[in-house]
């Protein structure tokens, strides 16, 4: 079996002392590719540099809604320049986060739209962050024609109804470590109902470490635990699900 971790942040300082060992462990567990995701201009730059150094790593570049308040015209131009790199597969992660509201909601929405427009300009798929903002997120995605771009709804943790609306917009849905948590019964019901050909797996490393490693720093090697839980929920052999989710990831990111 081999796996694709569709969302990780290995450029973060959490890995400064053992990044190479983390990548090796991922390979040893069957992870063939890791998509390293930008959260601001600096991490997007680091993601590109990391992808340049390792053939198994690709990058997405984008500005997370937490950082939206600091975005100006120059920021978008810098992002555009980064996005032209040959190993950049997507614009992300971008979207809305109404849980923390680290940036004003109106600003989040404006920056989200700007980055969706950039994705159109560059013909790249998108990686969407959505937390407690289903209605506004969906409205913006529809307004900005996301179905023409495709991409991934990252770290899905909403309702089944919202999931179907996301699938209607030509997006894949990513599940991570949360699916293994004891209190994730509703999310497991969503997974059980969704078509397997629209699901991808991720770790969101260093966050959301799956059971039984919860409490430790997350890393791409643990994406296997996410896959095994989804295979159990959907009563599909793990090897078959590994093949399907890897194919889905390649289609979502067009590589």
PDB file of C-alpha atoms in Angstrom:
ATOM      1  CA  UNK A   1       0.000   0.000   0.000  1.00  0.00           C
ATOM      2  CA  UNK A   2       1.037   3.575  -0.527  1.00  0.00           C
ATOM      3  CA  UNK A   3      -0.619   6.759   0.703  1.00  0.00           C
ATOM      4  CA  UNK A   4      -0.688  10.460  -0.141  1.00  0.00           C
ATOM      5  CA  UNK A   5      -0.838  12.933   2.738  1.00  0.00           C
ATOM      6  CA  UNK A   6      -2.765  15.739   1.063  1.00  0.00           C
ATOM      7  CA  UNK A   7      -2.143  18.330   3.789  1.00  0.00           C
ATOM      8  CA  UNK A   8       0.853  18.838   6.085  1.00  0.00           C
ATOM      9  CA  UNK A   9       2.955  21.716   7.437  1.00  0.00           C
ATOM     10  CA  UNK A  10       6.438  20.221   7.634  1.00  0.00           C
ATOM     11  CA  UNK A  11       7.990  23.661   7.190  1.00  0.00           C
ATOM     12  CA  UNK A  12       6.833  24.623  10.694  1.00  0.00           C
ATOM     13  CA  UNK A  13       9.431  24.982  13.441  1.00  0.00           C
ATOM     14  CA  UNK A  14       8.000  21.860  15.158  1.00  0.00           C
ATOM     15  CA  UNK A  15      10.169  19.857  12.742  1.00  0.00           C
ATOM     16  CA  UNK A  16      13.348  21.918  12.715  1.00  0.00           C
ATOM     17  CA  UNK A  17      15.290  19.355  14.755  1.00  0.00           C
ATOM     18  CA  UNK A  18      14.227  16.188  12.900  1.00  0.00           C
ATOM     19  CA  UNK A  19      12.536  17.075   9.596  1.00  0.00           C
ATOM     20  CA  UNK A  20      14.546  14.591   7.538  1.00  0.00           C
ATOM     21  CA  UNK A  21      13.768  11.784   9.984  1.00  0.00           C
ATOM     22  CA  UNK A  22      10.038  12.638   9.861  1.00  0.00           C
ATOM     23  CA  UNK A  23      10.064  12.435   6.066  1.00  0.00           C
ATOM     24  CA  UNK A  24      11.952   9.119   6.182  1.00  0.00           C
ATOM     25  CA  UNK A  25       9.438   7.650   8.633  1.00  0.00           C
ATOM     26  CA  UNK A  26       6.644   8.684   6.285  1.00  0.00           C
ATOM     27  CA  UNK A  27       8.314   6.899   3.390  1.00  0.00           C
ATOM     28  CA  UNK A  28       8.917   3.830   5.557  1.00  0.00           C
ATOM     29  CA  UNK A  29       5.176   3.688   6.324  1.00  0.00           C
ATOM     30  CA  UNK A  30       4.249   3.869   2.637  1.00  0.00           C
ATOM     31  CA  UNK A  31       3.650   7.603   2.155  1.00  0.00           C
ATOM     32  CA  UNK A  32       4.583   8.269  -1.469  1.00  0.00           C
ATOM     33  CA  UNK A  33       3.835  12.004  -1.568  1.00  0.00           C
ATOM     34  CA  UNK A  34       3.252  14.828   0.899  1.00  0.00           C
ATOM     35  CA  UNK A  35       1.597  18.102  -0.067  1.00  0.00           C
ATOM     36  CA  UNK A  36       3.044  20.836   2.131  1.00  0.00           C
ATOM     37  CA  UNK A  37       0.583  23.671   2.579  1.00  0.00           C
ATOM     38  CA  UNK A  38       1.319  27.361   3.005  1.00  0.00           C
ATOM     39  CA  UNK A  39      -0.390  29.387   5.729  1.00  0.00           C
ATOM     40  CA  UNK A  40       1.158  32.802   4.992  1.00  0.00           C
ATOM     41  CA  UNK A  41       3.782  34.192   2.632  1.00  0.00           C
ATOM     42  CA  UNK A  42       6.702  32.995   4.738  1.00  0.00           C
ATOM     43  CA  UNK A  43       5.423  29.432   5.129  1.00  0.00           C
ATOM     44  CA  UNK A  44       4.448  29.358   1.457  1.00  0.00           C
ATOM     45  CA  UNK A  45       8.036  30.253   0.559  1.00  0.00           C
ATOM     46  CA  UNK A  46       9.338  27.552   2.901  1.00  0.00           C
ATOM     47  CA  UNK A  47       6.903  25.050   1.389  1.00  0.00           C
ATOM     48  CA  UNK A  48       8.276  25.731  -2.085  1.00  0.00           C
ATOM     49  CA  UNK A  49      11.846  25.370  -0.823  1.00  0.00           C
ATOM     50  CA  UNK A  50      10.986  22.089   0.883  1.00  0.00           C
ATOM     51  CA  UNK A  51       9.360  20.768  -2.290  1.00  0.00           C
ATOM     52  CA  UNK A  52      12.449  21.782  -4.253  1.00  0.00           C
ATOM     53  CA  UNK A  53      14.642  19.626  -2.011  1.00  0.00           C
ATOM     54  CA  UNK A  54      12.575  16.438  -1.994  1.00  0.00           C
ATOM     55  CA  UNK A  55      11.025  14.706  -4.980  1.00  0.00           C
ATOM     56  CA  UNK A  56       8.204  13.250  -2.849  1.00  0.00           C
ATOM     57  CA  UNK A  57       7.009  16.658  -1.618  1.00  0.00           C
ATOM     58  CA  UNK A  58       4.841  19.170  -3.455  1.00  0.00           C
ATOM     59  CA  UNK A  59       3.585  22.552  -2.279  1.00  0.00           C
ATOM     60  CA  UNK A  60       0.480  24.685  -2.065  1.00  0.00           C
ATOM     61  CA  UNK A  61       0.817  28.415  -1.454  1.00  0.00           C
ATOM     62  CA  UNK A  62      -1.746  30.604   0.217  1.00  0.00           C
ATOM     63  CA  UNK A  63      -2.721  32.834   3.121  1.00  0.00           C
ATOM     64  CA  UNK A  64      -4.782  31.326   5.937  1.00  0.00           C
ATOM     65  CA  UNK A  65      -7.804  33.305   7.166  1.00  0.00           C
ATOM     66  CA  UNK A  66      -6.024  33.886  10.487  1.00  0.00           C
ATOM     67  CA  UNK A  67      -3.509  36.031   8.583  1.00  0.00           C
ATOM     68  CA  UNK A  68      -5.993  37.866   6.359  1.00  0.00           C
ATOM     69  CA  UNK A  69      -5.723  41.186   8.193  1.00  0.00           C
ATOM     70  CA  UNK A  70      -2.121  41.586   7.025  1.00  0.00           C
ATOM     71  CA  UNK A  71      -2.804  41.043   3.327  1.00  0.00           C
ATOM     72  CA  UNK A  72      -2.318  43.866   0.830  1.00  0.00           C
ATOM     73  CA  UNK A  73      -1.894  44.142  -2.946  1.00  0.00           C
ATOM     74  CA  UNK A  74       1.811  43.362  -2.659  1.00  0.00           C
ATOM     75  CA  UNK A  75       1.029  40.173  -0.714  1.00  0.00           C
ATOM     76  CA  UNK A  76      -1.139  38.861  -3.528  1.00  0.00           C
ATOM     77  CA  UNK A  77       1.570  39.675  -6.086  1.00  0.00           C
ATOM     78  CA  UNK A  78       4.176  37.817  -4.015  1.00  0.00           C
ATOM     79  CA  UNK A  79       1.812  34.860  -3.735  1.00  0.00           C
ATOM     80  CA  UNK A  80       1.282  34.885  -7.489  1.00  0.00           C
ATOM     81  CA  UNK A  81       5.028  34.755  -8.067  1.00  0.00           C
ATOM     82  CA  UNK A  82       5.423  31.809  -5.691  1.00  0.00           C
ATOM     83  CA  UNK A  83       2.527  29.981  -7.338  1.00  0.00           C
ATOM     84  CA  UNK A  84       4.316  29.821 -10.677  1.00  0.00           C
ATOM     85  CA  UNK A  85       6.908  27.399  -9.288  1.00  0.00           C
ATOM     86  CA  UNK A  86       6.822  24.035 -11.053  1.00  0.00           C
ATOM     87  CA  UNK A  87       6.105  22.094  -7.837  1.00  0.00           C
ATOM     88  CA  UNK A  88       3.217  24.265  -6.642  1.00  0.00           C
ATOM     89  CA  UNK A  89       0.004  22.322  -7.173  1.00  0.00           C
ATOM     90  CA  UNK A  90      -2.638  24.576  -5.587  1.00  0.00           C
ATOM     91  CA  UNK A  91      -3.581  27.821  -3.878  1.00  0.00           C
ATOM     92  CA  UNK A  92      -4.103  27.094  -0.212  1.00  0.00           C
ATOM     93  CA  UNK A  93      -4.891  27.006   2.472  1.00  0.00           C
ATOM     94  CA  UNK A  94      -7.455  29.730   2.054  1.00  0.00           C
ATOM     95  CA  UNK A  95     -10.932  30.267   3.437  1.00  0.00           C
ATOM     96  CA  UNK A  96     -12.791  31.350   6.547  1.00  0.00           C
ATOM     97  CA  UNK A  97     -12.348  30.719  10.266  1.00  0.00           C
ATOM     98  CA  UNK A  98     -15.130  32.053  12.476  1.00  0.00           C
ATOM     99  CA  UNK A  99     -14.050  30.046  15.524  1.00  0.00           C
ATOM    100  CA  UNK A 100     -11.065  32.221  16.421  1.00  0.00           C
ATOM    101  CA  UNK A 101     -11.832  35.326  14.321  1.00  0.00           C
ATOM    102  CA  UNK A 102      -8.137  36.256  14.326  1.00  0.00           C
ATOM    103  CA  UNK A 103      -8.942  38.533  11.389  1.00  0.00           C
ATOM    104  CA  UNK A 104     -12.236  40.437  10.928  1.00  0.00           C
ATOM    105  CA  UNK A 105     -14.793  38.341   9.065  1.00  0.00           C
ATOM    106  CA  UNK A 106     -15.248  40.895   6.293  1.00  0.00           C
ATOM    107  CA  UNK A 107     -11.483  40.901   5.747  1.00  0.00           C
ATOM    108  CA  UNK A 108     -11.361  37.122   5.702  1.00  0.00           C
ATOM    109  CA  UNK A 109     -14.054  37.075   3.035  1.00  0.00           C
ATOM    110  CA  UNK A 110     -12.283  39.692   0.906  1.00  0.00           C
ATOM    111  CA  UNK A 111      -8.933  37.879   1.049  1.00  0.00           C
ATOM    112  CA  UNK A 112     -10.630  34.543   0.351  1.00  0.00           C
ATOM    113  CA  UNK A 113     -12.188  35.982  -2.799  1.00  0.00           C
ATOM    114  CA  UNK A 114      -8.889  37.516  -3.931  1.00  0.00           C
ATOM    115  CA  UNK A 115      -7.118  34.173  -3.658  1.00  0.00           C
ATOM    116  CA  UNK A 116      -9.892  32.337  -5.475  1.00  0.00           C
ATOM    117  CA  UNK A 117      -9.535  34.882  -8.286  1.00  0.00           C
ATOM    118  CA  UNK A 118      -5.782  34.234  -8.293  1.00  0.00           C
ATOM    119  CA  UNK A 119      -6.444  30.501  -8.601  1.00  0.00           C
ATOM    120  CA  UNK A 120      -8.615  31.229 -11.648  1.00  0.00           C
ATOM    121  CA  UNK A 121      -5.913  33.414 -13.138  1.00  0.00           C
ATOM    122  CA  UNK A 122      -3.321  30.645 -12.736  1.00  0.00           C
ATOM    123  CA  UNK A 123      -5.692  27.718 -13.418  1.00  0.00           C
ATOM    124  CA  UNK A 124      -4.848  26.036 -10.125  1.00  0.00           C
ATOM    125  CA  UNK A 125      -7.073  24.041  -7.768  1.00  0.00           C
ATOM    126  CA  UNK A 126      -7.652  25.300  -4.222  1.00  0.00           C
ATOM    127  CA  UNK A 127      -7.314  23.997  -0.666  1.00  0.00           C
ATOM    128  CA  UNK A 128     -10.124  25.345   1.501  1.00  0.00           C
ATOM    129  CA  UNK A 129     -10.103  25.971   5.251  1.00  0.00           C
ATOM    130  CA  UNK A 130     -13.607  26.290   6.704  1.00  0.00           C
ATOM    131  CA  UNK A 131     -14.379  26.449  10.403  1.00  0.00           C
ATOM    132  CA  UNK A 132     -17.825  27.410  11.681  1.00  0.00           C
ATOM    133  CA  UNK A 133     -18.471  29.403   8.497  1.00  0.00           C
ATOM    134  CA  UNK A 134     -20.423  26.975   6.325  1.00  0.00           C
ATOM    135  CA  UNK A 135     -22.975  29.422   4.944  1.00  0.00           C
ATOM    136  CA  UNK A 136     -20.531  32.179   3.996  1.00  0.00           C
ATOM    137  CA  UNK A 137     -17.923  29.733   2.732  1.00  0.00           C
ATOM    138  CA  UNK A 138     -20.429  28.035   0.455  1.00  0.00           C
ATOM    139  CA  UNK A 139     -21.769  31.348  -0.857  1.00  0.00           C
ATOM    140  CA  UNK A 140     -18.276  32.603  -1.729  1.00  0.00           C
ATOM    141  CA  UNK A 141     -17.280  29.333  -3.374  1.00  0.00           C
ATOM    142  CA  UNK A 142     -20.385  29.498  -5.561  1.00  0.00           C
ATOM    143  CA  UNK A 143     -19.937  33.193  -6.362  1.00  0.00           C
ATOM    144  CA  UNK A 144     -16.315  32.681  -7.374  1.00  0.00           C
ATOM    145  CA  UNK A 145     -16.941  29.618  -9.545  1.00  0.00           C
ATOM    146  CA  UNK A 146     -14.891  27.121  -7.575  1.00  0.00           C
ATOM    147  CA  UNK A 147     -16.370  24.243  -9.598  1.00  0.00           C
ATOM    148  CA  UNK A 148     -14.152  25.403 -12.482  1.00  0.00           C
ATOM    149  CA  UNK A 149     -11.068  25.085 -10.271  1.00  0.00           C
ATOM    150  CA  UNK A 150     -11.631  21.943  -8.231  1.00  0.00           C
ATOM    151  CA  UNK A 151      -9.587  21.176  -5.158  1.00  0.00           C
ATOM    152  CA  UNK A 152     -10.029  19.974  -1.604  1.00  0.00           C
ATOM    153  CA  UNK A 153     -12.149  20.937   1.399  1.00  0.00           C
ATOM    154  CA  UNK A 154      -9.511  20.414   4.078  1.00  0.00           C
ATOM    155  CA  UNK A 155     -10.140  18.932   7.540  1.00  0.00           C
ATOM    156  CA  UNK A 156     -13.852  18.428   7.013  1.00  0.00           C
ATOM    157  CA  UNK A 157     -15.901  18.681  10.213  1.00  0.00           C
ATOM    158  CA  UNK A 158     -19.380  19.796   9.143  1.00  0.00           C
ATOM    159  CA  UNK A 159     -22.731  18.216   8.356  1.00  0.00           C
ATOM    160  CA  UNK A 160     -23.609  15.637   5.724  1.00  0.00           C
ATOM    161  CA  UNK A 161     -25.824  18.186   3.971  1.00  0.00           C
ATOM    162  CA  UNK A 162     -22.887  20.588   3.694  1.00  0.00           C
ATOM    163  CA  UNK A 163     -20.693  17.745   2.419  1.00  0.00           C
ATOM    164  CA  UNK A 164     -23.078  17.021  -0.462  1.00  0.00           C
ATOM    165  CA  UNK A 165     -23.116  20.712  -1.394  1.00  0.00           C
ATOM    166  CA  UNK A 166     -19.320  20.724  -1.421  1.00  0.00           C
ATOM    167  CA  UNK A 167     -19.235  17.673  -3.684  1.00  0.00           C
ATOM    168  CA  UNK A 168     -21.633  19.453  -6.043  1.00  0.00           C
ATOM    169  CA  UNK A 169     -18.946  22.146  -6.418  1.00  0.00           C
ATOM    170  CA  UNK A 170     -16.388  19.698  -7.833  1.00  0.00           C
ATOM    171  CA  UNK A 171     -14.350  19.526  -4.617  1.00  0.00           C
ATOM    172  CA  UNK A 172     -12.917  16.518  -2.831  1.00  0.00           C
ATOM    173  CA  UNK A 173     -13.328  16.178   0.931  1.00  0.00           C
ATOM    174  CA  UNK A 174     -10.334  15.502   3.188  1.00  0.00           C
ATOM    175  CA  UNK A 175     -10.490  13.709   6.515  1.00  0.00           C
ATOM    176  CA  UNK A 176      -7.724  13.629   9.087  1.00  0.00           C
ATOM    177  CA  UNK A 177      -7.031  12.550  12.634  1.00  0.00           C
ATOM    178  CA  UNK A 178     -10.349  13.808  14.010  1.00  0.00           C
ATOM    179  CA  UNK A 179     -12.076  10.799  12.414  1.00  0.00           C
ATOM    180  CA  UNK A 180     -10.265   8.570  14.942  1.00  0.00           C
ATOM    181  CA  UNK A 181     -11.369  10.534  18.037  1.00  0.00           C
ATOM    182  CA  UNK A 182     -13.882   8.909  20.386  1.00  0.00           C
ATOM    183  CA  UNK A 183     -16.277  11.875  20.175  1.00  0.00           C
ATOM    184  CA  UNK A 184     -16.327  11.970  16.337  1.00  0.00           C
ATOM    185  CA  UNK A 185     -19.422   9.816  15.856  1.00  0.00           C
ATOM    186  CA  UNK A 186     -21.251  12.377  13.718  1.00  0.00           C
ATOM    187  CA  UNK A 187     -18.224  12.773  11.466  1.00  0.00           C
ATOM    188  CA  UNK A 188     -17.930   9.016  11.061  1.00  0.00           C
ATOM    189  CA  UNK A 189     -21.567   8.984   9.932  1.00  0.00           C
ATOM    190  CA  UNK A 190     -20.650  11.551   7.262  1.00  0.00           C
ATOM    191  CA  UNK A 191     -17.739   9.408   6.083  1.00  0.00           C
ATOM    192  CA  UNK A 192     -19.957   6.348   5.920  1.00  0.00           C
ATOM    193  CA  UNK A 193     -22.420   8.155   3.635  1.00  0.00           C
ATOM    194  CA  UNK A 194     -20.003   9.751   1.174  1.00  0.00           C
ATOM    195  CA  UNK A 195     -18.815   8.163  -2.088  1.00  0.00           C
ATOM    196  CA  UNK A 196     -15.311   6.804  -1.700  1.00  0.00           C
ATOM    197  CA  UNK A 197     -14.208   8.336  -4.991  1.00  0.00           C
ATOM    198  CA  UNK A 198     -14.531  11.838  -3.474  1.00  0.00           C
ATOM    199  CA  UNK A 199     -12.527  11.259  -0.273  1.00  0.00           C
ATOM    200  CA  UNK A 200      -8.862  12.033   0.375  1.00  0.00           C
ATOM    201  CA  UNK A 201      -6.775  11.650   3.527  1.00  0.00           C
ATOM    202  CA  UNK A 202      -4.516  14.067   5.365  1.00  0.00           C
ATOM    203  CA  UNK A 203      -2.715  14.630   8.648  1.00  0.00           C
ATOM    204  CA  UNK A 204      -2.607  18.449   8.989  1.00  0.00           C
ATOM    205  CA  UNK A 205       0.712  17.809  10.714  1.00  0.00           C
ATOM    206  CA  UNK A 206       1.706  18.937  13.313  1.00  0.00           C
ATOM    207  CA  UNK A 207      -1.946  19.215  14.433  1.00  0.00           C
ATOM    208  CA  UNK A 208      -4.811  16.771  15.089  1.00  0.00           C
ATOM    209  CA  UNK A 209      -2.766  13.658  15.754  1.00  0.00           C
ATOM    210  CA  UNK A 210      -4.888  10.521  15.302  1.00  0.00           C
ATOM    211  CA  UNK A 211      -5.594   7.951  17.996  1.00  0.00           C
ATOM    212  CA  UNK A 212      -3.676   6.106  19.448  1.00  0.00           C
ATOM    213  CA  UNK A 213      -0.900   8.699  19.061  1.00  0.00           C
ATOM    214  CA  UNK A 214      -3.062  11.609  20.195  1.00  0.00           C
ATOM    215  CA  UNK A 215      -1.144  13.991  22.423  1.00  0.00           C
ATOM    216  CA  UNK A 216       2.035  13.654  20.375  1.00  0.00           C
ATOM    217  CA  UNK A 217       3.152  15.876  17.527  1.00  0.00           C
ATOM    218  CA  UNK A 218       1.469  14.721  14.330  1.00  0.00           C
ATOM    219  CA  UNK A 219       3.479  13.655  11.273  1.00  0.00           C
ATOM    220  CA  UNK A 220       2.713  12.265   7.805  1.00  0.00           C
ATOM    221  CA  UNK A 221       3.523   8.668   8.784  1.00  0.00           C
ATOM    222  CA  UNK A 222       0.311   8.715  10.834  1.00  0.00           C
ATOM    223  CA  UNK A 223      -1.863   9.201   7.749  1.00  0.00           C
ATOM    224  CA  UNK A 224      -1.998   5.403   7.652  1.00  0.00           C
ATOM    225  CA  UNK A 225      -4.042   5.495  10.884  1.00  0.00           C
ATOM    226  CA  UNK A 226      -6.574   7.817   9.255  1.00  0.00           C
ATOM    227  CA  UNK A 227      -6.895   5.535   6.257  1.00  0.00           C
ATOM    228  CA  UNK A 228      -7.335   2.437   8.422  1.00  0.00           C
ATOM    229  CA  UNK A 229     -10.165   4.100  10.376  1.00  0.00           C
ATOM    230  CA  UNK A 230     -11.968   5.165   7.195  1.00  0.00           C
ATOM    231  CA  UNK A 231     -11.537   1.660   5.753  1.00  0.00           C
ATOM    232  CA  UNK A 232     -13.114   0.268   8.918  1.00  0.00           C
ATOM    233  CA  UNK A 233     -16.028   2.731   8.760  1.00  0.00           C
ATOM    234  CA  UNK A 234     -16.745   2.012   5.100  1.00  0.00           C
ATOM    235  CA  UNK A 235     -15.984  -1.725   5.334  1.00  0.00           C
ATOM    236  CA  UNK A 236     -13.445  -1.542   2.520  1.00  0.00           C
ATOM    237  CA  UNK A 237     -10.062  -3.324   2.465  1.00  0.00           C
ATOM    238  CA  UNK A 238      -7.360  -0.850   3.471  1.00  0.00           C
ATOM    239  CA  UNK A 239      -5.295  -1.620   0.371  1.00  0.00           C
ATOM    240  CA  UNK A 240      -8.235  -0.811  -1.894  1.00  0.00           C
ATOM    241  CA  UNK A 241      -8.960   2.423  -0.049  1.00  0.00           C
ATOM    242  CA  UNK A 242      -5.277   3.398  -0.226  1.00  0.00           C
ATOM    243  CA  UNK A 243      -5.367   3.027  -3.999  1.00  0.00           C
ATOM    244  CA  UNK A 244      -8.624   4.955  -4.366  1.00  0.00           C
ATOM    245  CA  UNK A 245      -7.672   7.857  -2.082  1.00  0.00           C
ATOM    246  CA  UNK A 246      -4.265   8.145  -3.759  1.00  0.00           C
ATOM    247  CA  UNK A 247      -5.927   8.305  -7.169  1.00  0.00           C
ATOM    248  CA  UNK A 248      -8.353  10.909  -5.806  1.00  0.00           C
ATOM    249  CA  UNK A 249      -5.489  13.029  -4.497  1.00  0.00           C
ATOM    250  CA  UNK A 250      -3.758  12.944  -7.871  1.00  0.00           C
ATOM    251  CA  UNK A 251      -6.970  14.038  -9.576  1.00  0.00           C
ATOM    252  CA  UNK A 252      -7.626  16.806  -7.038  1.00  0.00           C
ATOM    253  CA  UNK A 253      -4.115  18.210  -7.358  1.00  0.00           C
ATOM    254  CA  UNK A 254      -3.695  17.296 -11.044  1.00  0.00           C
ATOM    255  CA  UNK A 255      -0.381  15.516 -10.756  1.00  0.00           C
TER     256      UNK A 255
END
